[in-house]
PDB file of C-alpha atoms and ligand atoms in Angstrom:
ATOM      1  CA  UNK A   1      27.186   1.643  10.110  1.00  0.00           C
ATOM      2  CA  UNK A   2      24.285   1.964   7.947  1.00  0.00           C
ATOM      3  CA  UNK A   3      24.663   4.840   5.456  1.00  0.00           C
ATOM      4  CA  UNK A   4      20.728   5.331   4.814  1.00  0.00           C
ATOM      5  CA  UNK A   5      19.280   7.058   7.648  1.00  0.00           C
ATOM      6  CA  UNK A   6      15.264   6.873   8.634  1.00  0.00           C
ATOM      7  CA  UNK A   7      14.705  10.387   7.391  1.00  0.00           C
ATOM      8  CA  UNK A   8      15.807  10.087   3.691  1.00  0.00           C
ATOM      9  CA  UNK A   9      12.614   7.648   3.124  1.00  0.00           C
ATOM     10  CA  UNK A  10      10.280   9.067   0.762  1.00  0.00           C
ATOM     11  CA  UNK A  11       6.646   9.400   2.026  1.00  0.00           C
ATOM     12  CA  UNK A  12       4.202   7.370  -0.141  1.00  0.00           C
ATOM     13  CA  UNK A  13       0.462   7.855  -0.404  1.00  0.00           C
ATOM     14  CA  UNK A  14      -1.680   5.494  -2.219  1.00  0.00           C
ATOM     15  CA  UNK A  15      -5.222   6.077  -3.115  1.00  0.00           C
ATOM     16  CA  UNK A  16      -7.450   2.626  -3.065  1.00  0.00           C
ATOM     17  CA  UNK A  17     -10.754   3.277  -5.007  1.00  0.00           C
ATOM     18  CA  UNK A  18     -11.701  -0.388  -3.791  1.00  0.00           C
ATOM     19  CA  UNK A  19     -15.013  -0.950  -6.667  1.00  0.00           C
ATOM     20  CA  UNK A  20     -16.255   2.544  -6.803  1.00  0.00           C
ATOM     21  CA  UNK A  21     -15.586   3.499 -10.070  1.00  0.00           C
ATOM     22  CA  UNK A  22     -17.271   3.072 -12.957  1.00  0.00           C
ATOM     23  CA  UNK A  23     -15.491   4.661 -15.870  1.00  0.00           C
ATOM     24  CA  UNK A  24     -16.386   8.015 -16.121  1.00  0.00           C
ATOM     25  CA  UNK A  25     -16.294   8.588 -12.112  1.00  0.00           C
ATOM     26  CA  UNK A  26     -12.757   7.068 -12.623  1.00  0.00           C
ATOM     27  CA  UNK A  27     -11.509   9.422 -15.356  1.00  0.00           C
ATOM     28  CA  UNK A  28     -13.313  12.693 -13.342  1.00  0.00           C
ATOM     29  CA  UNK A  29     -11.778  11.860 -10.216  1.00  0.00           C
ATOM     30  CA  UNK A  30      -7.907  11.324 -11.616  1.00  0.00           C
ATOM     31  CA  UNK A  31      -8.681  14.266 -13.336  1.00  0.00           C
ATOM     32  CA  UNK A  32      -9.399  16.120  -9.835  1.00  0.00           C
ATOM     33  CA  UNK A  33      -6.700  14.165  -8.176  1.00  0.00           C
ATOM     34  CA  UNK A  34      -3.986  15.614 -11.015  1.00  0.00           C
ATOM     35  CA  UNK A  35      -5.554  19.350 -10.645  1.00  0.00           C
ATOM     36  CA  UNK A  36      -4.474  19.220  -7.315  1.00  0.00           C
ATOM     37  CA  UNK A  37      -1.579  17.302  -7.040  1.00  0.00           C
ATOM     38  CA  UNK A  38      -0.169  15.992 -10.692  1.00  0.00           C
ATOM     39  CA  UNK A  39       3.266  18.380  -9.912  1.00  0.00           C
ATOM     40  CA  UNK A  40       3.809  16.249  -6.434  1.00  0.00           C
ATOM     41  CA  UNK A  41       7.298  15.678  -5.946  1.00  0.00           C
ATOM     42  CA  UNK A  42       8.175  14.935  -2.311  1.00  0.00           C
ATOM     43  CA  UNK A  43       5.505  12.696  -1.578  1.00  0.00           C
ATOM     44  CA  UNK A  44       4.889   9.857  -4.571  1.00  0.00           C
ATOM     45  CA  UNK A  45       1.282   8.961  -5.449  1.00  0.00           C
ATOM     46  CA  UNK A  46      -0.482   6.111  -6.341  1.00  0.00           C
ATOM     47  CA  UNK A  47      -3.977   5.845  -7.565  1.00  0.00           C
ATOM     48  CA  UNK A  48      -5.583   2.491  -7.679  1.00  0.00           C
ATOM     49  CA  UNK A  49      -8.581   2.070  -9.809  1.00  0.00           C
ATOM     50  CA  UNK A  50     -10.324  -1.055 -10.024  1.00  0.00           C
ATOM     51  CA  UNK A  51      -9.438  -2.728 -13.136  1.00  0.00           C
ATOM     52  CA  UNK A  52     -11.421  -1.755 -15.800  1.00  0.00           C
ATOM     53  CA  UNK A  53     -10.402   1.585 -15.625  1.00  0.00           C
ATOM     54  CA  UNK A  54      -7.166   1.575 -15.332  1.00  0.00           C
ATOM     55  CA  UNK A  55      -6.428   2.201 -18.883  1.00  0.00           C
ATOM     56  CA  UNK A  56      -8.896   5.232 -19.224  1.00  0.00           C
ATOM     57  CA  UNK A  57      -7.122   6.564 -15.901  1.00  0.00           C
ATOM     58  CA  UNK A  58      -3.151   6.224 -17.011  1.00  0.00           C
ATOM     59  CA  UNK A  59      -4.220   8.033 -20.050  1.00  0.00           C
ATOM     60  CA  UNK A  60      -5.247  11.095 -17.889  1.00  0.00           C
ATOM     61  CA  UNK A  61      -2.169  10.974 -15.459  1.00  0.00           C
ATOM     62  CA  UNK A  62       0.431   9.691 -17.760  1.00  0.00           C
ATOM     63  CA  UNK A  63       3.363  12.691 -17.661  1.00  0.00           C
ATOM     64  CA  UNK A  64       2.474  13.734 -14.328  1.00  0.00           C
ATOM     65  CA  UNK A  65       3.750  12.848 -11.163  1.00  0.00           C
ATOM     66  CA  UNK A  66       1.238  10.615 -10.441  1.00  0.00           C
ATOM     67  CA  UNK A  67       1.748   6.440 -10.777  1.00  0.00           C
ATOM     68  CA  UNK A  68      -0.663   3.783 -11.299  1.00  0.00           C
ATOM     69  CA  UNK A  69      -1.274   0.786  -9.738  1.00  0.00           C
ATOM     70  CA  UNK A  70      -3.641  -2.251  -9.488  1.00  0.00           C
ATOM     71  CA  UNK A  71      -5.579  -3.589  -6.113  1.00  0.00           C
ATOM     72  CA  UNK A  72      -4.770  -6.968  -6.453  1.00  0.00           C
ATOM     73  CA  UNK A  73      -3.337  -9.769  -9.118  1.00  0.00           C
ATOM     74  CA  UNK A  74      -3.039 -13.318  -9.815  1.00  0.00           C
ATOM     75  CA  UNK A  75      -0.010 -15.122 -10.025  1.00  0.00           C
ATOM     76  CA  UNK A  76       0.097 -16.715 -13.527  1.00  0.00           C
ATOM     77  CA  UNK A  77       0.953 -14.708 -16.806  1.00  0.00           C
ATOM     78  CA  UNK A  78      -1.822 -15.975 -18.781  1.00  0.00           C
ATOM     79  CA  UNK A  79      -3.915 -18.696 -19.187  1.00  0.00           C
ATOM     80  CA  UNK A  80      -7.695 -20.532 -18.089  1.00  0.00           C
ATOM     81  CA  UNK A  81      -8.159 -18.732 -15.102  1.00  0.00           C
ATOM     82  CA  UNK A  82     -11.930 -17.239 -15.102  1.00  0.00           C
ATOM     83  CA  UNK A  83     -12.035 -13.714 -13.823  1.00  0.00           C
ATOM     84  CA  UNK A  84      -8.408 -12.923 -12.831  1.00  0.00           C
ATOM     85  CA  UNK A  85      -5.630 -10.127 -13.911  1.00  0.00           C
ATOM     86  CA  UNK A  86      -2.488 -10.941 -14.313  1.00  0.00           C
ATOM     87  CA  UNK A  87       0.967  -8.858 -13.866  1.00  0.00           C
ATOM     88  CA  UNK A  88       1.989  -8.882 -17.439  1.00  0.00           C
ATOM     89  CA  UNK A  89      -1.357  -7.448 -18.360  1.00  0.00           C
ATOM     90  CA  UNK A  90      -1.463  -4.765 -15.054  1.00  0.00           C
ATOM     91  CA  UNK A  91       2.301  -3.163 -16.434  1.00  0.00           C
ATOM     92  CA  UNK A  92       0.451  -3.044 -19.874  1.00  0.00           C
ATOM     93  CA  UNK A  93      -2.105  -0.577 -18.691  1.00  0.00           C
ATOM     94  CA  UNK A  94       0.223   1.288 -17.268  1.00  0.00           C
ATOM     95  CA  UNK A  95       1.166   0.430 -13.872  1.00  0.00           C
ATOM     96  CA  UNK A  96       3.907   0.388 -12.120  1.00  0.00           C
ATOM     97  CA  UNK A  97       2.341  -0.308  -8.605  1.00  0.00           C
ATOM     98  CA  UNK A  98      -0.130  -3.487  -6.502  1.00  0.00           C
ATOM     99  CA  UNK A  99      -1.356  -3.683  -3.637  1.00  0.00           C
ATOM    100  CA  UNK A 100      -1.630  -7.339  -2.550  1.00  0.00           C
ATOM    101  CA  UNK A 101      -3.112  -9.076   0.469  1.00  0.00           C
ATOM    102  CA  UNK A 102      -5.674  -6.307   1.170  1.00  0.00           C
ATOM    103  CA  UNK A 103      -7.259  -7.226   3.938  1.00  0.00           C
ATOM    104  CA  UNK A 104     -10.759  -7.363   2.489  1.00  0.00           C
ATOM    105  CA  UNK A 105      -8.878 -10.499  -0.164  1.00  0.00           C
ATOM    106  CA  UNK A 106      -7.519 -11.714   3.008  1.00  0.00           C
ATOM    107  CA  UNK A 107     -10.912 -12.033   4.852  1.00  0.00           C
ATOM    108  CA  UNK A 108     -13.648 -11.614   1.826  1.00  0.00           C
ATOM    109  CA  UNK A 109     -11.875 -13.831  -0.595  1.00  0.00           C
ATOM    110  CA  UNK A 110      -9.649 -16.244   1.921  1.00  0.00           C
ATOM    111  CA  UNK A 111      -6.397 -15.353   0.389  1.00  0.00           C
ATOM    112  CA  UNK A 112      -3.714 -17.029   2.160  1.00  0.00           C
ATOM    113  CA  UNK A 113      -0.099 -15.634   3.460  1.00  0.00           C
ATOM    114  CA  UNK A 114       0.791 -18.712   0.698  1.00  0.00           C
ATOM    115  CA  UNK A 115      -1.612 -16.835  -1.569  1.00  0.00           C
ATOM    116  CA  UNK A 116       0.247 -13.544  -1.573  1.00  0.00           C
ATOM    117  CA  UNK A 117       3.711 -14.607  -1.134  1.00  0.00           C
ATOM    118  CA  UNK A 118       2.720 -16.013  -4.658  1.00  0.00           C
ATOM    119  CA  UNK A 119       0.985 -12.744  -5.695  1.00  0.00           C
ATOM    120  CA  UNK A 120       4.292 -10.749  -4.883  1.00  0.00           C
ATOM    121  CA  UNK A 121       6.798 -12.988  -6.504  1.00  0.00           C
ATOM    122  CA  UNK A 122       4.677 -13.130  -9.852  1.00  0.00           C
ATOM    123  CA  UNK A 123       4.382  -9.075  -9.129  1.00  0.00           C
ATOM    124  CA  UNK A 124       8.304  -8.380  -8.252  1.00  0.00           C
ATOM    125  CA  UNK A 125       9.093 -10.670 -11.486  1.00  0.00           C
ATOM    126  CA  UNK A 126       7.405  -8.207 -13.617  1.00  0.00           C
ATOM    127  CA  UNK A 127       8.645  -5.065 -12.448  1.00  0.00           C
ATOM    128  CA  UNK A 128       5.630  -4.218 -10.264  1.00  0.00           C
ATOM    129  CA  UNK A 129       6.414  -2.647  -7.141  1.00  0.00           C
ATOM    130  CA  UNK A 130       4.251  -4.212  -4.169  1.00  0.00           C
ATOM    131  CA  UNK A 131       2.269  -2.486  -1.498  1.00  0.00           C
ATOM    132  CA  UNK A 132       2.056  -5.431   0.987  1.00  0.00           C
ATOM    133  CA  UNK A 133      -1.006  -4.981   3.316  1.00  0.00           C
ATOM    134  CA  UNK A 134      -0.933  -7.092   6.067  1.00  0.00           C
ATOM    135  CA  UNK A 135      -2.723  -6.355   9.827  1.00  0.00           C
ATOM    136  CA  UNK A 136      -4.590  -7.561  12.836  1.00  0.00           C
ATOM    137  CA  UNK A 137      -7.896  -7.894  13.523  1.00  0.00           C
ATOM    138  CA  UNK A 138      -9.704  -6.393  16.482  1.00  0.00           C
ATOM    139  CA  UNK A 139     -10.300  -9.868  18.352  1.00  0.00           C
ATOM    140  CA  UNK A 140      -6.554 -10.971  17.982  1.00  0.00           C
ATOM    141  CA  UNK A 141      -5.228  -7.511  19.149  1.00  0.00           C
ATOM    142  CA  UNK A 142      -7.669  -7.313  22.140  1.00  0.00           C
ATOM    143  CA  UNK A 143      -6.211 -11.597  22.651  1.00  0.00           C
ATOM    144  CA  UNK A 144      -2.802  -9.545  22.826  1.00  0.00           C
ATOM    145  CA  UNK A 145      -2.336 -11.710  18.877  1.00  0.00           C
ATOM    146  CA  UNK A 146      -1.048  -8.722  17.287  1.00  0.00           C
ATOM    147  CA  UNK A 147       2.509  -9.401  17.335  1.00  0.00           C
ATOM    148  CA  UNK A 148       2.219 -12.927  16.193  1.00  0.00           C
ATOM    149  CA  UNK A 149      -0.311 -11.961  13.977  1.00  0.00           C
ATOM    150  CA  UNK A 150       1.673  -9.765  12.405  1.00  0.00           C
ATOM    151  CA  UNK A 151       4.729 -11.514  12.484  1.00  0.00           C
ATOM    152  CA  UNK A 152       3.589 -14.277  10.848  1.00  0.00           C
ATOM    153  CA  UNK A 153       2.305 -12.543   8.043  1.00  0.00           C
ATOM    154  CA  UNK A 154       5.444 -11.019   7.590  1.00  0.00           C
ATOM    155  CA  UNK A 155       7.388 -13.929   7.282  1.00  0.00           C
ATOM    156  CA  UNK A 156       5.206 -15.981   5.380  1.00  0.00           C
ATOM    157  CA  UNK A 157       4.002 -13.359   2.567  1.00  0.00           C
ATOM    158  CA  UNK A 158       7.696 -12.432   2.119  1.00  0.00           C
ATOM    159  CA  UNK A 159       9.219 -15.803   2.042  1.00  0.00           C
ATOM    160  CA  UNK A 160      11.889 -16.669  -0.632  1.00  0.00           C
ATOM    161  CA  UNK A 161      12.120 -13.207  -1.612  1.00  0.00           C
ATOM    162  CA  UNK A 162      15.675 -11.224  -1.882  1.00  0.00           C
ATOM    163  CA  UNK A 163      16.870  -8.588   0.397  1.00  0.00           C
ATOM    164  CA  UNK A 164      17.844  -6.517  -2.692  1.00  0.00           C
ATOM    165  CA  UNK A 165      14.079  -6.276  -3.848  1.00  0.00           C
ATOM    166  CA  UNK A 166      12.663  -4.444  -0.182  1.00  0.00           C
ATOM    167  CA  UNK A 167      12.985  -1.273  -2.183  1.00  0.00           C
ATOM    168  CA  UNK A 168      10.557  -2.164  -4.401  1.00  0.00           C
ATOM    169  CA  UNK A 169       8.044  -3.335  -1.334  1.00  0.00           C
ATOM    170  CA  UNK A 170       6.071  -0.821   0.924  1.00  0.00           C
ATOM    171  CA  UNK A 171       4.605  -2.372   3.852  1.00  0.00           C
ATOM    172  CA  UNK A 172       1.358  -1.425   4.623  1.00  0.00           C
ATOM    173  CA  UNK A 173       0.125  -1.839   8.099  1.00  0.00           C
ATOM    174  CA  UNK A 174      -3.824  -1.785   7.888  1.00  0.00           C
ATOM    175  CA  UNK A 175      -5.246  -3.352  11.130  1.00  0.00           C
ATOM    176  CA  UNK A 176      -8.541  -4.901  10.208  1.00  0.00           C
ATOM    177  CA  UNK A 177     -10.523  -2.725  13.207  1.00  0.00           C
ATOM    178  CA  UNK A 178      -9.560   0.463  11.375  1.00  0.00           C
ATOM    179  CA  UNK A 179     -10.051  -0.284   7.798  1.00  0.00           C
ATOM    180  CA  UNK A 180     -13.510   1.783   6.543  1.00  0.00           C
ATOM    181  CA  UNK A 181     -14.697   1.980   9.843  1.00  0.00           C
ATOM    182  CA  UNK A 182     -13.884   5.376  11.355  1.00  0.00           C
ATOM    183  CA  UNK A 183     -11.766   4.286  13.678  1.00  0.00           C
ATOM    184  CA  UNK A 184      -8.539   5.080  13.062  1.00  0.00           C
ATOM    185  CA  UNK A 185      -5.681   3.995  14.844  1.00  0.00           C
ATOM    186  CA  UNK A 186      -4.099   6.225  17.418  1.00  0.00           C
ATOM    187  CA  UNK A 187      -0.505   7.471  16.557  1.00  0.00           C
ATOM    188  CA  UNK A 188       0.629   5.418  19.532  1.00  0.00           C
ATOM    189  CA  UNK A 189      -0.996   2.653  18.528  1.00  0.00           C
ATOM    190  CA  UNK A 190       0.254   2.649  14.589  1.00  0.00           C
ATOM    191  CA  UNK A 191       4.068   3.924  16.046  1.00  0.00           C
ATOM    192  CA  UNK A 192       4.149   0.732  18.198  1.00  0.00           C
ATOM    193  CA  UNK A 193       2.673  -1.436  15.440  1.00  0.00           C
ATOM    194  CA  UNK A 194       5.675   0.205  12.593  1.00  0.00           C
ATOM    195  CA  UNK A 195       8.442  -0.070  14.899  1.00  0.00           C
ATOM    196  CA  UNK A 196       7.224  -4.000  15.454  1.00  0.00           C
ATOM    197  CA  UNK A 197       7.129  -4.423  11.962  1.00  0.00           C
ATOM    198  CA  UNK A 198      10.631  -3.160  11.244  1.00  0.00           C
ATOM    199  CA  UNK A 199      11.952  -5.021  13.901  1.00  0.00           C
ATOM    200  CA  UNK A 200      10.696  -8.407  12.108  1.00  0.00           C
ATOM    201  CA  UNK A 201      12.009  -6.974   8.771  1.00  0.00           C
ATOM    202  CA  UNK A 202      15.809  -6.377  10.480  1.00  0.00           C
ATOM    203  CA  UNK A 203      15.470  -9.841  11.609  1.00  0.00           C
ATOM    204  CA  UNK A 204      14.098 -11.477   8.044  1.00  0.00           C
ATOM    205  CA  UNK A 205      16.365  -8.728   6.101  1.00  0.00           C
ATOM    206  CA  UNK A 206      19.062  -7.342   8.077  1.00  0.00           C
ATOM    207  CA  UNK A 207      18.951  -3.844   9.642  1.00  0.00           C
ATOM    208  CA  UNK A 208      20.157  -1.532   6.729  1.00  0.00           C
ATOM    209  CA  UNK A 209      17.349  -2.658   4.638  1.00  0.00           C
ATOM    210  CA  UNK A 210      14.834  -2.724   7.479  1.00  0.00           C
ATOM    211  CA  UNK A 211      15.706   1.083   7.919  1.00  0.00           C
ATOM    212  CA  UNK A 212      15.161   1.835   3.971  1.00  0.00           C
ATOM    213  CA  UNK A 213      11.648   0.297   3.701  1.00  0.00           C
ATOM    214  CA  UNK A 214       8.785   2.375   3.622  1.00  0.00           C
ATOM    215  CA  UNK A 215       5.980   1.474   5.913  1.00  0.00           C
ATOM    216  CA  UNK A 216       2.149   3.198   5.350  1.00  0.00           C
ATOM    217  CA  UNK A 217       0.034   3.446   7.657  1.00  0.00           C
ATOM    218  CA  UNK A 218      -3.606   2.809   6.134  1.00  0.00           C
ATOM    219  CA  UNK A 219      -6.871   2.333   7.940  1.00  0.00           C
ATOM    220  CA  UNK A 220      -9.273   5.159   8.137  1.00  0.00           C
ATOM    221  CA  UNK A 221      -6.965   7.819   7.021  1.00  0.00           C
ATOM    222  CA  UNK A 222      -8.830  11.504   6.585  1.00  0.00           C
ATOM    223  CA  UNK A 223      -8.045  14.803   6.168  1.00  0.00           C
ATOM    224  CA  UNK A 224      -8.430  15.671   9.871  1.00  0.00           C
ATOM    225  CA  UNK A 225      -6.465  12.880  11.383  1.00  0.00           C
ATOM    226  CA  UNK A 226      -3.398  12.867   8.779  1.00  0.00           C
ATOM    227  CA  UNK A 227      -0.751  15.472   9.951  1.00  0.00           C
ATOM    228  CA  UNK A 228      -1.181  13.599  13.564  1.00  0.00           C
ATOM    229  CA  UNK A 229      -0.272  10.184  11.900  1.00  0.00           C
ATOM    230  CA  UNK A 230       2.373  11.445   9.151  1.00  0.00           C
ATOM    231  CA  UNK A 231       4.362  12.993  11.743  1.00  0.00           C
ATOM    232  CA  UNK A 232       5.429  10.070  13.439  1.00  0.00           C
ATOM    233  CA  UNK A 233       8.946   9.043  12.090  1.00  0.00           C
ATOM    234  CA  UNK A 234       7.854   5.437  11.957  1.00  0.00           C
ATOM    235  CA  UNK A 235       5.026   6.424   9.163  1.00  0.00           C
ATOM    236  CA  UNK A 236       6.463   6.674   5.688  1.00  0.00           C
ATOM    237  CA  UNK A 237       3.200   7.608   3.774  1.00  0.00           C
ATOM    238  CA  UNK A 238      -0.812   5.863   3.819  1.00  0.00           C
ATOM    239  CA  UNK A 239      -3.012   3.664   2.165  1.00  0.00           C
ATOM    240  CA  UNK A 240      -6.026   5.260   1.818  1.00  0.00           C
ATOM    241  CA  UNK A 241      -9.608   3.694   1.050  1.00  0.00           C
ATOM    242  CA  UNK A 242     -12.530   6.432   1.502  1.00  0.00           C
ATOM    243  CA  UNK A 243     -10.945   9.852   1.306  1.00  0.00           C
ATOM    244  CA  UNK A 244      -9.130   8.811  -1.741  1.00  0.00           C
ATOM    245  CA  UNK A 245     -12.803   9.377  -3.381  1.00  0.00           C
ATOM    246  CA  UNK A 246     -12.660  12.900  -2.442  1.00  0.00           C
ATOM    247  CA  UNK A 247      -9.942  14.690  -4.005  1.00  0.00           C
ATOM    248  CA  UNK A 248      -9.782  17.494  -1.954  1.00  0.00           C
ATOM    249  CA  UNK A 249      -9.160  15.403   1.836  1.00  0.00           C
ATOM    250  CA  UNK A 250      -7.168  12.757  -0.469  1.00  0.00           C
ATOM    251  CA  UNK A 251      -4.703  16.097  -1.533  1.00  0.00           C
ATOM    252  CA  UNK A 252      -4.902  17.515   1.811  1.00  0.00           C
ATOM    253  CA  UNK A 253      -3.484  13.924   3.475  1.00  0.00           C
ATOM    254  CA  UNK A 254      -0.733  13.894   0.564  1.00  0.00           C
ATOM    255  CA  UNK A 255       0.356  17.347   1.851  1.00  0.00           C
ATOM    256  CA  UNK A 256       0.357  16.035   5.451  1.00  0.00           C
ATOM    257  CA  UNK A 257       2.805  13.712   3.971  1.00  0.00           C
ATOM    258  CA  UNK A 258       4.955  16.160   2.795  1.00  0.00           C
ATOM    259  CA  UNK A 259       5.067  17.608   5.986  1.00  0.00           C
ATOM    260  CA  UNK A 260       2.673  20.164   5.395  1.00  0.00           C
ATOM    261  CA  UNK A 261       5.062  21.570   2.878  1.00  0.00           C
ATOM    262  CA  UNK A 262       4.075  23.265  -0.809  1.00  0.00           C
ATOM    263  CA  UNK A 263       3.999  20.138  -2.711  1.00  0.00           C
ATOM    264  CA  UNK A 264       4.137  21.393  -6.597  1.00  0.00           C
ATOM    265  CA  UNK A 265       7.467  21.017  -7.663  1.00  0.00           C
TER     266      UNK A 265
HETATM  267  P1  LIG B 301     -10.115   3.255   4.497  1.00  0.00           P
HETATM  268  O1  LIG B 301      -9.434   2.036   3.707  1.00  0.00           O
HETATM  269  O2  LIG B 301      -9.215   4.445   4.348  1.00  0.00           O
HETATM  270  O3  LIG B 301     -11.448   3.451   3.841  1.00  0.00           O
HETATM  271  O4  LIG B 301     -10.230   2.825   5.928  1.00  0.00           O
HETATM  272  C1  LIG B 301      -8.052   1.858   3.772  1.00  0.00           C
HETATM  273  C2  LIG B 301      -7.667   0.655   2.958  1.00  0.00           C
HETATM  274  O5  LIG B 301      -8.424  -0.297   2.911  1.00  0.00           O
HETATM  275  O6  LIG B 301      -6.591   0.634   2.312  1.00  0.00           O
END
């Protein structure tokens, strides 16, 4: 019998700034974020500035419980390729943490389930640890899609890669309908959609490790709706876009996380 139990995963809330930052936004806003949560211990926290300020931000939340991590990378170390970050050069600023296949790179910039497979492996070899979006659109859950939709993401983005390095993936399950546009997923709806997922990751991984990875719920997230969706066992912890911006809902859903608990350690 499995020795790790659903209730020992760790909640995880990551903050997705998306392009709206410019510097000094960015370095106001981590310092708001680490006012009101840089002592977090039951819930970790990512913050994910866009690029060029990820150096400015690691400087203000390096030593506190916060972590760093980029919104997307490209699979090569170095080399001629215009206008792309690489892994080597994300752990350098600091981070430790990237999200990849977002659904706005899946459907803005036509990245593949090839595309990010690629993106993870290059992150995973570098010591990144992944937040894998993935997620449905509205037209292929209303064509009853989801399932395959999801499935085949699933398999394809993690293809080739070990069970032994799930604990450094978080699945995030983002459907496309939900993502920036108010419309948030009902707890129903995201505690049928995590339960789906884990079933594909017991078949891809085995059960054990299907029961140890995290899954985040992220589409719409806000102060209001958070305790509702964090207190489904099935949601380990959100991806947040738009009330990351605002540090007050973005600590309010990381307490929701914690279970409403004082989360200063
Ligand atoms: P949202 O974005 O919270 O603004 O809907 C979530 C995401 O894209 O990760």
């Amino acid at each position: 019998m499995s020795s790790r139990k659903i209730g020992t995963r760790r909640k995880i809330v990551g903050g997705n700034w998306k392009m709206n930052t410019t510097i000094d936004g960015a370095v106001d806003l981590a310092q708001e974020v680490v006012r009101r949560l840089g002592n977090t211990r039951n819930v970790e926290v990512v913050l994910c500035p866009p690029f060029p300020n990820l150096e400015a931000v690691y400087r203000v939340i390096a030593g506190t419980g916060l972590q760093l991590g980029g919104q997307n990378l490209f699979w090569e170390d170095y080399g001629a390729y215009t206008g792309e970050v690489s892994a080597p050069m994300l752990t350098a600023a600091g981070c430790e943490w990237v999200i990849v296949g977002h659904s706005e790179r899946r459907h803005i910039m036509g990245e593949s389930n090839e595309m990010v497979n690629r993106k993870l492996h290059a992150a995973l070899h570098h010591d990144l640890s992944v937040m894998l979006a993935i997620g449905e659109t509205k037209e292929e859950r209303h064509a009853g899609a989801m399932e395959r939709v999801l499935r085949v993401q699933l398999e394809q983005s993690l293809e080739r890669i070990d069970a032994g390095a799930m604990d450094r993936i978080v699945i995030a399950y983002e459907p496309v309908w939900a993502i920036g546009t108010g419309e948030t997923a009902t707890p129903a709806q995201a505690r049928e959609a995590h339960a789906f997922v884990r079933t594909v990751l017991g078949e891809l991984f085995g059960q054990e490790v299907a029961e140890a990875t995290r899954i985040q719920y992220g589409g719409s997230v806000t102060a209001a709706n958070a305790a509702e969706l964090m207190g489904e066992p099935e949601i380990d912890g959100a991806l947040v876009g738009g009330a990351s911006l605002k540090p007050d809902d973005f600590a309010e859903i990381v307490r929701a996380a914690g279970g409403g608990r004082a989360i200063l350690g």
